[in-house]
Short mmCIF file of C-alpha atoms in Angstrom, two decimals:
data_model
loop_
_atom_site.label_atom_id
_atom_site.label_comp_id
_atom_site.label_asym_id
_atom_site.label_seq_id
_atom_site.Cartn_x
_atom_site.Cartn_y
_atom_site.Cartn_z
CA MET A 179 0.00 0.00 0.00
CA SER A 180 1.09 3.57 -0.53
CA LEU A 181 2.38 5.56 2.41
CA GLY A 182 2.45 8.88 0.61
CA ASP A 183 6.08 9.08 -0.42
CA ASP A 184 6.93 6.82 -3.28
CA ARG A 185 10.67 6.41 -2.95
CA PRO A 186 13.35 6.39 -0.30
CA LEU A 187 15.52 9.42 0.27
CA LEU A 188 18.57 7.22 0.57
CA SER A 189 19.06 3.71 -0.69
CA VAL A 190 22.22 1.88 0.30
CA ARG A 191 23.21 -1.50 -1.14
CA GLY A 192 26.21 -3.75 -0.64
CA LEU A 193 28.40 -1.21 1.12
CA VAL A 194 31.86 -2.68 1.78
CA LYS A 195 34.94 -1.26 3.45
CA ARG A 196 38.12 -3.18 4.26
CA TYR A 197 41.25 -2.07 5.98
CA GLY A 198 43.73 -4.61 4.63
CA PRO A 199 42.46 -8.04 5.67
CA GLN A 200 40.20 -6.40 8.26
CA VAL A 201 36.53 -6.04 7.30
CA ALA A 202 35.11 -2.76 8.65
CA CYS A 203 31.71 -3.18 7.03
CA LEU A 204 30.38 -5.87 4.75
CA ASP A 205 27.34 -5.86 2.49
CA VAL A 206 25.48 -3.21 4.47
CA GLY A 207 22.21 -2.20 2.88
CA PHE A 208 19.11 -0.26 3.91
CA ASP A 209 16.54 2.28 2.74
CA LEU A 210 15.89 5.54 4.55
CA TRP A 211 12.54 7.22 3.94
CA PRO A 212 11.74 10.93 4.16
CA GLY A 213 11.16 11.97 7.78
CA GLU A 214 12.59 8.73 9.11
CA VAL A 215 15.25 8.37 11.80
CA LEU A 216 17.38 5.26 11.50
CA GLY A 217 19.49 4.18 14.46
CA VAL A 218 22.64 2.13 13.98
CA VAL A 219 23.61 0.28 17.16
CA GLY A 220 26.33 -2.17 18.12
CA GLU A 221 29.38 -2.21 20.33
CA SER A 222 32.67 -0.42 19.63
CA GLY A 223 34.34 -1.82 16.55
CA SER A 224 31.11 -3.18 15.06
CA GLY A 225 31.51 -0.95 12.01
CA LYS A 226 28.72 1.51 12.69
CA THR A 227 30.87 4.63 12.43
CA THR A 228 32.52 3.23 9.29
CA VAL A 229 29.09 3.02 7.67
CA LEU A 230 28.44 6.67 8.48
CA ASP A 231 31.88 7.70 7.23
CA CYS A 232 31.38 5.79 3.97
CA LEU A 233 28.05 7.55 3.44
CA SER A 234 29.48 11.02 4.00
CA GLY A 235 32.56 10.21 1.92
CA ARG A 236 34.89 10.90 4.82
CA VAL A 237 36.12 7.38 4.16
CA ALA A 238 36.14 5.89 0.65
CA ALA A 239 34.12 2.67 0.52
CA ASP A 240 35.49 -0.26 -1.48
CA GLY A 241 32.17 -1.16 -3.03
CA GLY A 242 28.43 -0.65 -3.01
CA ARG A 243 25.87 1.95 -4.03
CA VAL A 244 24.66 4.97 -2.06
CA GLU A 245 21.71 6.35 -4.01
CA TYR A 246 20.32 9.66 -2.86
CA ALA A 247 17.17 11.37 -4.16
CA THR A 248 18.19 15.03 -4.42
CA ALA A 249 15.98 18.04 -3.73
CA ALA A 250 16.07 18.71 -7.48
CA GLY A 251 14.39 15.34 -8.03
CA ASP A 252 17.15 13.23 -9.55
CA VAL A 253 18.78 10.17 -8.01
CA VAL A 254 22.56 10.23 -7.70
CA ASP A 255 25.05 7.62 -6.56
CA VAL A 256 26.92 9.66 -3.98
CA ARG A 257 30.00 7.48 -4.28
CA ARG A 258 30.29 8.28 -7.98
CA LEU A 259 29.65 12.03 -7.83
CA GLU A 260 32.45 14.32 -8.95
CA GLU A 261 34.17 15.78 -5.91
CA PRO A 262 32.87 19.40 -6.19
CA ARG A 263 29.28 18.21 -6.47
CA ARG A 264 29.68 15.79 -3.57
CA ARG A 265 31.12 18.55 -1.40
CA ARG A 266 28.30 20.88 -2.33
CA LEU A 267 25.73 18.20 -1.48
CA LEU A 268 27.35 17.72 1.90
CA ARG A 269 27.24 21.44 2.61
CA THR A 270 23.66 21.97 1.47
CA GLU A 271 21.34 18.97 1.55
CA TRP A 272 23.25 16.91 4.09
CA GLY A 273 24.54 17.67 7.53
CA VAL A 274 27.14 15.75 9.54
CA VAL A 275 27.23 15.95 13.34
CA HIS A 276 30.43 14.49 14.76
CA GLN A 277 30.76 12.84 18.14
CA ASN A 278 33.45 15.32 19.11
CA PRO A 279 32.20 18.87 18.48
CA ARG A 280 35.77 19.92 17.74
CA ASP A 281 35.65 17.86 14.54
CA GLY A 282 32.58 19.71 13.33
CA LEU A 283 33.22 23.25 14.59
CA ARG A 284 35.84 25.83 13.78
CA MET A 285 37.23 26.55 17.20
CA GLY A 286 39.01 29.75 16.15
CA VAL A 287 35.89 31.69 15.13
CA THR A 288 32.86 32.85 17.11
CA ALA A 289 29.66 30.88 17.64
CA GLY A 290 27.83 33.21 15.29
CA ALA A 291 30.47 32.77 12.59
CA ASN A 292 30.32 29.00 12.98
CA VAL A 293 26.64 29.07 12.12
CA GLY A 294 26.88 31.85 9.51
CA GLU A 295 29.76 30.24 7.69
CA ARG A 296 27.65 27.51 6.11
CA LEU A 297 25.24 30.13 4.79
CA MET A 298 28.10 32.16 3.34
CA ALA A 299 29.45 29.04 1.68
CA LEU A 300 26.13 28.88 -0.14
CA GLY A 301 26.44 32.43 -1.35
CA ALA A 302 24.71 34.45 1.38
CA ARG A 303 26.41 37.85 1.51
CA HIS A 304 24.10 40.11 3.51
CA TYR A 305 25.74 40.47 6.92
CA GLY A 306 22.56 41.42 8.79
CA GLY A 307 20.65 38.49 7.34
CA ILE A 308 23.40 36.03 8.18
CA ARG A 309 23.68 37.34 11.73
CA ASP A 310 19.91 37.14 12.20
CA ALA A 311 19.88 33.56 10.96
CA ALA A 312 22.76 32.69 13.28
CA LEU A 313 21.00 34.26 16.26
CA SER A 314 17.75 32.50 15.46
CA TRP A 315 19.51 29.14 15.28
CA LEU A 316 21.46 29.71 18.49
CA THR A 317 18.14 30.36 20.20
CA GLN A 318 16.61 27.22 18.70
CA VAL A 319 19.39 25.13 20.15
CA GLU A 320 19.03 26.97 23.45
CA ILE A 321 22.23 28.99 23.41
CA ALA A 322 21.71 32.50 24.81
CA ALA A 323 21.91 35.22 22.16
CA ASP A 324 24.54 37.12 24.15
CA ARG A 325 27.01 34.27 23.51
CA VAL A 326 26.95 34.81 19.75
CA ASP A 327 30.33 36.57 19.70
CA ASP A 328 32.06 34.11 22.04
CA LEU A 329 34.45 31.44 20.86
CA PRO A 330 33.30 27.79 21.10
CA GLU A 331 36.31 27.24 23.40
CA THR A 332 34.40 29.05 26.13
CA PHE A 333 31.36 26.73 25.81
CA SER A 334 30.64 23.59 27.79
CA GLY A 335 30.63 20.23 25.95
CA GLY A 336 26.85 20.21 25.72
CA MET A 337 26.76 23.75 24.34
CA GLN A 338 29.44 22.93 21.78
CA GLN A 339 27.39 19.95 20.64
CA ARG A 340 24.29 22.14 20.29
CA LEU A 341 26.33 24.71 18.38
CA GLN A 342 27.49 22.00 16.01
CA ILE A 343 23.86 21.03 15.45
CA ALA A 344 22.87 24.65 14.74
CA ARG A 345 25.78 24.96 12.29
CA ASN A 346 24.44 21.92 10.45
CA LEU A 347 20.77 22.82 10.45
CA VAL A 348 21.08 26.44 9.35
CA THR A 349 21.18 25.38 5.70
CA ARG A 350 18.04 23.28 6.18
CA PRO A 351 19.56 19.94 5.22
CA ARG A 352 17.27 17.06 4.25
CA LEU A 353 19.50 14.35 5.70
CA VAL A 354 21.61 14.53 8.84
CA LEU A 355 24.23 11.96 9.80
CA MET A 356 25.04 11.88 13.50
CA ASP A 357 27.80 9.94 15.21
CA GLU A 358 27.13 9.44 18.92
CA PRO A 359 25.55 12.90 19.25
CA THR A 360 25.07 12.51 23.00
CA GLY A 361 28.32 10.65 23.69
CA GLY A 362 30.60 12.28 26.21
CA LEU A 363 27.84 14.41 27.74
CA ASP A 364 26.49 14.32 31.28
CA VAL A 365 23.22 12.45 31.60
CA SER A 366 21.22 15.60 32.40
CA VAL A 367 22.68 17.38 29.38
CA GLN A 368 21.98 14.30 27.26
CA ALA A 369 18.28 14.39 28.09
CA ARG A 370 18.08 18.02 27.04
CA LEU A 371 19.88 17.35 23.79
CA LEU A 372 17.68 14.33 23.08
CA ASP A 373 14.55 16.38 23.56
CA LEU A 374 15.97 19.10 21.32
CA LEU A 375 17.00 16.67 18.58
CA ARG A 376 13.67 14.92 18.58
CA GLY A 377 11.78 18.19 18.34
CA LEU A 378 14.00 19.47 15.50
CA VAL A 379 13.76 16.24 13.54
CA ALA A 380 9.97 16.22 13.85
CA ASP A 381 9.42 19.94 13.18
CA LEU A 382 11.78 20.14 10.21
CA GLY A 383 10.76 16.76 8.76
CA LEU A 384 14.43 15.73 8.68
CA SER A 385 15.68 12.29 7.87
CA ALA A 386 18.55 11.19 10.04
CA ILE A 387 20.94 8.35 10.60
CA ILE A 388 22.15 8.18 14.18
CA VAL A 389 25.01 5.97 15.23
CA THR A 390 24.97 5.23 18.93
CA HIS A 391 26.02 2.54 21.34
CA ASP A 392 23.38 3.80 23.79
CA LEU A 393 20.19 1.76 23.34
CA ALA A 394 18.14 4.20 25.41
CA VAL A 395 19.10 7.01 23.04
CA ALA A 396 18.22 4.78 20.09
CA ARG A 397 14.82 3.98 21.60
CA LEU A 398 13.93 7.62 22.07
CA LEU A 399 15.17 8.94 18.73
CA ALA A 400 15.04 6.21 16.09
CA HIS A 401 12.04 4.80 14.24
CA ARG A 402 14.03 1.86 12.97
CA LEU A 403 17.25 0.12 14.02
CA LEU A 404 20.11 -1.70 12.40
CA VAL A 405 22.09 -3.90 14.78
CA MET A 406 25.69 -4.34 13.65
CA ARG A 407 28.31 -6.82 14.68
CA ALA A 408 31.75 -7.35 13.15
CA GLY A 409 30.91 -5.14 10.20
CA GLU A 410 27.61 -6.80 9.31
CA VAL A 411 23.97 -5.98 9.95
CA VAL A 412 22.70 -8.93 12.01
CA GLU A 413 19.19 -7.63 12.62
CA SER A 414 16.99 -4.75 11.55
CA GLY A 415 13.46 -3.67 12.31
CA LEU A 416 11.16 -1.36 14.19
CA THR A 417 13.07 0.14 17.13
CA ASP A 418 10.84 -1.04 19.97
CA GLN A 419 10.47 -4.48 18.40
CA VAL A 420 14.23 -4.98 18.07
CA LEU A 421 14.79 -3.81 21.65
CA ASP A 422 11.86 -5.64 23.27
CA ASP A 423 11.87 -8.82 21.19
CA PRO A 424 15.35 -9.15 19.66
CA GLN A 425 15.72 -12.21 17.44
CA HIS A 426 19.44 -12.54 16.74
CA PRO A 427 21.61 -13.98 19.51
CA TYR A 428 23.88 -10.92 19.36
CA SER A 429 20.95 -8.46 19.62
CA GLN A 430 19.68 -10.42 22.60
CA LEU A 431 23.07 -10.24 24.23
CA LEU A 432 23.30 -6.51 23.53
CA VAL A 433 19.86 -5.78 25.00
CA SER A 434 20.28 -8.05 27.99
CA SER A 435 23.62 -6.47 28.85
CA VAL A 436 22.07 -3.07 29.52
CA LEU A 437 20.38 -2.20 32.77
CA HIS A 438 17.39 -0.32 31.37
CA PRO A 439 17.38 0.26 27.62
CA MET B 231 -21.67 -9.11 13.87
CA SER B 232 -20.23 -6.34 11.71
CA ASP B 233 -16.89 -6.77 9.97
CA PRO B 234 -14.08 -6.98 12.50
CA ALA B 235 -11.68 -4.07 12.97
CA LEU B 236 -9.15 -6.51 14.39
CA GLU B 237 -8.84 -10.19 13.59
CA VAL B 238 -6.16 -12.46 15.01
CA SER B 239 -5.89 -15.95 13.57
CA GLY B 240 -3.61 -18.89 14.29
CA LEU B 241 -1.09 -16.74 16.12
CA ASP B 242 2.08 -18.48 17.31
CA LYS B 243 4.57 -16.77 19.52
CA HIS B 244 7.54 -18.26 21.27
CA PHE B 245 10.74 -16.78 22.60
CA THR B 246 14.11 -18.34 21.90
CA LEU B 247 16.52 -17.25 24.63
CA HIS B 248 19.91 -17.47 22.95
CA VAL B 249 21.62 -15.97 25.98
CA GLN B 250 20.27 -18.81 28.11
CA GLY B 251 21.42 -21.79 26.06
CA GLY B 252 18.73 -21.40 23.39
CA ALA B 253 15.85 -22.22 25.74
CA ARG B 254 12.54 -22.09 23.89
CA LEU B 255 9.59 -20.50 25.64
CA PRO B 256 6.23 -21.08 23.96
CA VAL B 257 3.65 -18.42 24.84
CA LEU B 258 0.90 -18.43 22.22
CA THR B 259 -0.18 -21.35 20.04
CA GLY B 260 -2.85 -20.78 17.44
CA ALA B 261 -4.46 -17.85 19.25
CA SER B 262 -7.45 -16.47 17.37
CA LEU B 263 -10.00 -13.75 18.08
CA ARG B 264 -12.00 -10.99 16.43
CA VAL B 265 -13.01 -7.59 17.69
CA ALA B 266 -15.73 -5.63 15.90
CA PRO B 267 -16.20 -1.84 16.09
CA GLY B 268 -18.00 -0.94 19.32
CA GLU B 269 -16.88 -4.14 21.07
CA CYS B 270 -14.67 -4.36 24.13
CA VAL B 271 -13.20 -7.85 24.36
CA VAL B 272 -11.47 -8.53 27.65
CA LEU B 273 -9.08 -11.46 28.12
CA SER B 274 -9.46 -13.01 31.52
CA ASP B 275 -6.73 -15.65 31.67
CA PRO B 276 -4.57 -15.85 34.78
CA SER B 277 -1.19 -14.09 34.90
CA GLY B 278 1.44 -15.64 32.67
CA ALA B 279 -1.00 -16.96 30.10
CA GLY B 280 0.29 -14.56 27.42
CA LYS B 281 -2.34 -11.81 27.43
CA SER B 282 0.18 -8.97 27.41
CA THR B 283 2.27 -10.84 24.84
CA LEU B 284 -0.76 -11.07 22.56
CA LEU B 285 -1.37 -7.32 22.86
CA ARG B 286 2.29 -6.63 22.08
CA VAL B 287 2.22 -8.86 19.00
CA VAL B 288 -0.93 -7.09 17.81
CA TYR B 289 0.81 -3.73 18.27
CA GLY B 290 3.88 -4.95 16.35
CA ASN B 291 6.09 -4.70 19.41
CA TYR B 292 6.75 -8.47 19.40
CA LEU B 293 7.29 -10.56 16.28
CA ALA B 294 4.97 -13.49 15.63
CA GLN B 295 6.34 -16.82 14.44
CA GLY B 296 3.13 -17.67 12.65
CA GLY B 297 -0.43 -16.54 12.06
CA LYS B 298 -2.07 -13.27 11.13
CA VAL B 299 -2.97 -10.02 12.86
CA LEU B 300 -5.32 -8.17 10.53
CA VAL B 301 -6.28 -4.61 11.41
CA ARG B 302 -8.50 -2.27 9.44
CA HIS B 303 -6.24 0.62 8.50
CA ARG B 304 -7.14 3.42 6.06
CA GLY B 305 -9.99 1.28 4.74
CA ALA B 306 -7.95 -1.87 4.02
CA MET B 307 -6.90 -4.86 6.12
CA VAL B 308 -3.21 -4.78 7.06
CA ASP B 309 -1.40 -7.82 8.49
CA MET B 310 0.66 -6.47 11.40
CA ALA B 311 2.60 -9.74 11.53
CA GLN B 312 3.98 -9.08 8.02
CA ALA B 313 3.90 -5.29 7.75
CA SER B 314 7.08 -3.27 7.15
CA PRO B 315 8.25 -1.07 10.02
CA ARG B 316 7.02 2.00 8.16
CA LEU B 317 3.55 0.55 7.76
CA VAL B 318 3.46 -0.50 11.44
CA LEU B 319 4.34 3.08 12.42
CA ASP B 320 1.60 4.42 10.16
CA VAL B 321 -0.93 2.06 11.76
CA ARG B 322 0.21 3.23 15.20
CA ARG B 323 -0.03 6.87 14.22
CA HIS B 324 -3.53 6.72 12.79
CA THR B 325 -5.33 3.53 13.73
CA MET B 326 -4.19 1.72 16.84
CA GLY B 327 -3.46 3.04 20.33
CA TYR B 328 -1.89 0.96 23.09
CA VAL B 329 -2.00 1.66 26.81
CA SER B 330 0.90 -0.31 28.25
CA GLN B 331 1.78 -0.78 31.88
CA PHE B 332 4.94 1.28 31.46
CA LEU B 333 5.56 4.91 30.67
CA ARG B 334 8.71 5.60 28.67
CA VAL B 335 9.44 9.25 27.93
CA ILE B 336 12.30 11.65 27.40
CA PRO B 337 13.13 12.94 30.89
CA ARG B 338 12.77 16.66 30.25
CA VAL B 339 9.48 16.78 28.33
CA PRO B 340 6.48 18.16 30.29
CA ALA B 341 3.41 15.96 30.82
CA LEU B 342 1.29 18.25 28.66
CA ASP B 343 3.57 17.76 25.66
CA VAL B 344 3.85 14.01 26.27
CA VAL B 345 0.06 13.77 26.03
CA ALA B 346 -0.13 16.12 23.02
CA GLN B 347 2.58 14.22 21.12
CA PRO B 348 0.35 11.71 19.26
CA LEU B 349 -1.59 14.64 17.77
CA ARG B 350 1.62 16.50 16.94
CA ASP B 351 2.84 13.35 15.18
CA ARG B 352 -0.22 13.58 12.95
CA GLY B 353 0.69 17.13 12.08
CA GLN B 354 -1.84 18.93 14.30
CA ALA B 355 -0.88 22.45 15.33
CA PRO B 356 0.71 22.70 18.80
CA PHE B 357 -2.10 24.95 20.03
CA GLU B 358 -4.87 22.48 19.14
CA ALA B 359 -2.92 19.48 20.33
CA ARG B 360 -2.22 21.09 23.70
CA ALA B 361 -5.85 22.12 24.11
CA ARG B 362 -6.96 18.50 23.64
CA ALA B 363 -4.22 17.32 25.97
CA ARG B 364 -5.29 19.79 28.67
CA ALA B 365 -8.88 18.59 28.48
CA LEU B 366 -7.78 14.98 29.01
CA LEU B 367 -5.37 15.75 31.84
CA GLU B 368 -8.13 17.66 33.57
CA ARG B 369 -10.58 14.85 33.07
CA LEU B 370 -8.09 12.32 34.42
CA LEU B 371 -7.68 14.43 37.55
CA ILE B 372 -4.01 15.30 37.03
CA PRO B 373 -3.45 18.50 39.05
CA GLU B 374 -2.57 21.45 36.82
CA ARG B 375 0.65 22.15 38.71
CA LEU B 376 2.02 18.86 37.32
CA TRP B 377 1.32 19.59 33.65
CA THR B 378 4.58 21.47 33.09
CA LEU B 379 6.66 18.81 34.83
CA SER B 380 8.12 15.66 33.34
CA PRO B 381 6.07 12.57 34.26
CA VAL B 382 9.31 10.76 35.10
CA THR B 383 8.94 12.01 38.67
CA PHE B 384 5.22 11.20 38.97
CA SER B 385 3.73 8.50 41.19
CA GLY B 386 2.74 5.15 39.64
CA GLY B 387 -0.92 6.09 39.45
CA GLU B 388 -0.18 9.47 37.89
CA GLN B 389 2.10 7.90 35.31
CA GLN B 390 -0.60 5.40 34.45
CA ARG B 391 -3.08 8.22 33.90
CA ILE B 392 -0.57 10.00 31.60
CA ASN B 393 -0.36 6.72 29.68
CA VAL B 394 -4.14 6.59 29.37
CA ALA B 395 -4.36 10.29 28.45
CA ARG B 396 -1.85 10.13 25.63
CA VAL B 397 -3.71 7.26 24.02
CA PHE B 398 -7.26 8.54 24.47
CA VAL B 399 -6.23 11.98 23.20
CA ALA B 400 -5.96 10.64 19.67
CA ASP B 401 -9.32 8.94 18.94
CA TYR B 402 -7.88 5.76 17.49
CA PRO B 403 -10.42 3.37 15.93
CA ILE B 404 -8.67 0.42 17.64
CA LEU B 405 -7.45 0.39 21.24
CA LEU B 406 -5.29 -2.13 23.08
CA LEU B 407 -5.50 -1.73 26.84
CA ASP B 408 -3.12 -3.61 29.11
CA GLU B 409 -4.49 -3.23 32.64
CA PRO B 410 -5.50 0.40 32.13
CA THR B 411 -6.92 0.77 35.63
CA ALA B 412 -4.27 -1.08 37.64
CA SER B 413 -2.66 1.18 40.24
CA LEU B 414 -5.42 3.79 39.97
CA ASP B 415 -7.48 5.12 42.87
CA ALA B 416 -11.26 4.76 42.81
CA ALA B 417 -11.95 8.23 41.40
CA SER B 418 -9.56 7.94 38.46
CA ARG B 419 -10.66 4.37 37.84
CA LEU B 420 -14.19 5.67 37.28
CA VAL B 421 -12.91 8.22 34.77
CA VAL B 422 -11.05 5.54 32.82
CA VAL B 423 -14.13 3.30 32.82
CA ASP B 424 -16.14 6.21 31.40
CA LEU B 425 -13.52 6.89 28.74
CA ILE B 426 -13.61 3.25 27.65
CA ARG B 427 -17.39 3.16 27.53
CA GLU B 428 -17.51 6.38 25.51
CA ALA B 429 -14.96 4.97 23.06
CA ARG B 430 -17.10 1.86 22.70
CA ARG B 431 -20.14 3.98 21.89
CA ARG B 432 -18.11 5.85 19.25
CA GLY B 433 -17.49 2.49 17.57
CA VAL B 434 -13.92 1.94 18.72
CA ALA B 435 -12.82 -1.71 18.73
CA ILE B 436 -11.16 -2.48 22.05
CA LEU B 437 -9.08 -5.46 23.16
CA GLY B 438 -7.75 -5.52 26.66
CA THR B 439 -6.81 -7.16 29.88
CA VAL B 440 -8.49 -6.08 33.11
CA HIS B 441 -7.83 -7.91 36.35
CA ASP B 442 -10.36 -6.09 38.47
CA ALA B 443 -13.63 -8.02 38.13
CA GLN B 444 -15.83 -4.99 38.74
CA VAL B 445 -14.10 -2.84 36.11
CA ARG B 446 -14.21 -5.77 33.73
CA GLY B 447 -17.95 -6.05 34.18
CA GLU B 448 -18.36 -2.35 33.51
CA VAL B 449 -16.32 -2.14 30.30
CA ALA B 450 -16.44 -5.54 28.60
CA THR B 451 -18.94 -6.51 25.93
CA ARG B 452 -17.35 -9.98 25.83
CA VAL B 453 -15.03 -11.73 28.28
CA ARG B 454 -12.98 -14.65 27.10
CA THR B 455 -9.84 -16.58 27.70
CA LEU B 456 -7.02 -17.14 25.22
CA ALA B 457 -7.90 -20.85 25.25
CA SER B 458 -11.54 -20.24 24.34
CA ALA B 459 -10.50 -17.48 21.96
CA GLU B 460 -8.76 -20.05 19.78
CA ALA B 461 -12.11 -21.34 18.62
CA ALA B 462 -13.34 -17.89 17.53
#
């Protein structure tokens, strides 16, 4: 039956990455639909970050297709795009939120400039407009407007992470890739960020892929889960079904090893 | 009887516990039942018979090993046991509500927004969704000073009422109720009984478990056990 949108935003098939004899990910495939949040879970070394890096092109995959339905309406294989076009896609229609905010922010420029920079990269030139957009996004991620001219260095970890999110969302991406977005944050700060992320994803109709080892985070943010082990997807399905009735021995082990997922 | 809104047939469910040496735990074997619009079917088996498991399979929270779970969704019958995750989510958004015995929420979100969420998920404006949520919280006797607080800190009975509120806020045509009145005081129990009876009159198809014999008598149009249900 039809669910309104006729094709996936992202369609991944047979993604492979090896480091010498070591398999980082093997034959990973999935579809991501508009407005959907996909969680990728598994323990350290399971290949989940490699998948994300292969999608964003940060790491070159050895094989597979990554088909993306662009805003313009055509379908492109991201792995085969010429470099300038791939970079432009990453700056406009995609966003990448790194686990460590330092990897996604420019620490030497102000918070406002961090957010405004992505707009300028797209050709925005009007200073007032850029500053207004930056201020509006800082407010949306709950950073006080009077911090706009401060350097990210002076922010707490949670604030830096929120700044990184604002920097990504200012260009209204359609797809956001997030690697452990709440990793390394205090539990109280995590809850706030989770609430913020969920609200933004829902209000903006974003699609997102979230890599996390935290099953509680996955439960609250993701519609669907992929469980990875040793580079392969061992189980996939509806988030609450995978967590409450896991089928694969490894998923069962993962779920039963947590106190309260 | 009119066409069922929910029809379970030949449902098999067992758990294979790989972490515990592959032990196999059978729970449901060939379970079958039908619920028509306006009916409230209450399962009355003793604890451990698989009532909650059945509700979870119907909701798509547990996977079935065999059988069908047909629900009327957007005018067609959808088999929840075979549906893709996207379709299951669509059924949950528009057709089927489930009051579980647990409340799982993001710690910081106020009770009012937790209850309004199902309407927000359908794209209703925040103002309208909150207005509906307020009406239900009031009806379920949740003091207004709690509305802006996260339900994480609420008492068991208050959490249960939040659970009930966020399902009844959305007017689903099918409701699954897992002990909706357990841990409630007499006054709130009455409210929940009224809500269920009103839903029945609106033509909602309801399947549930209710331990309390008096409440069961007040809400059920049919009482049956999983064993007898197999012959439906």
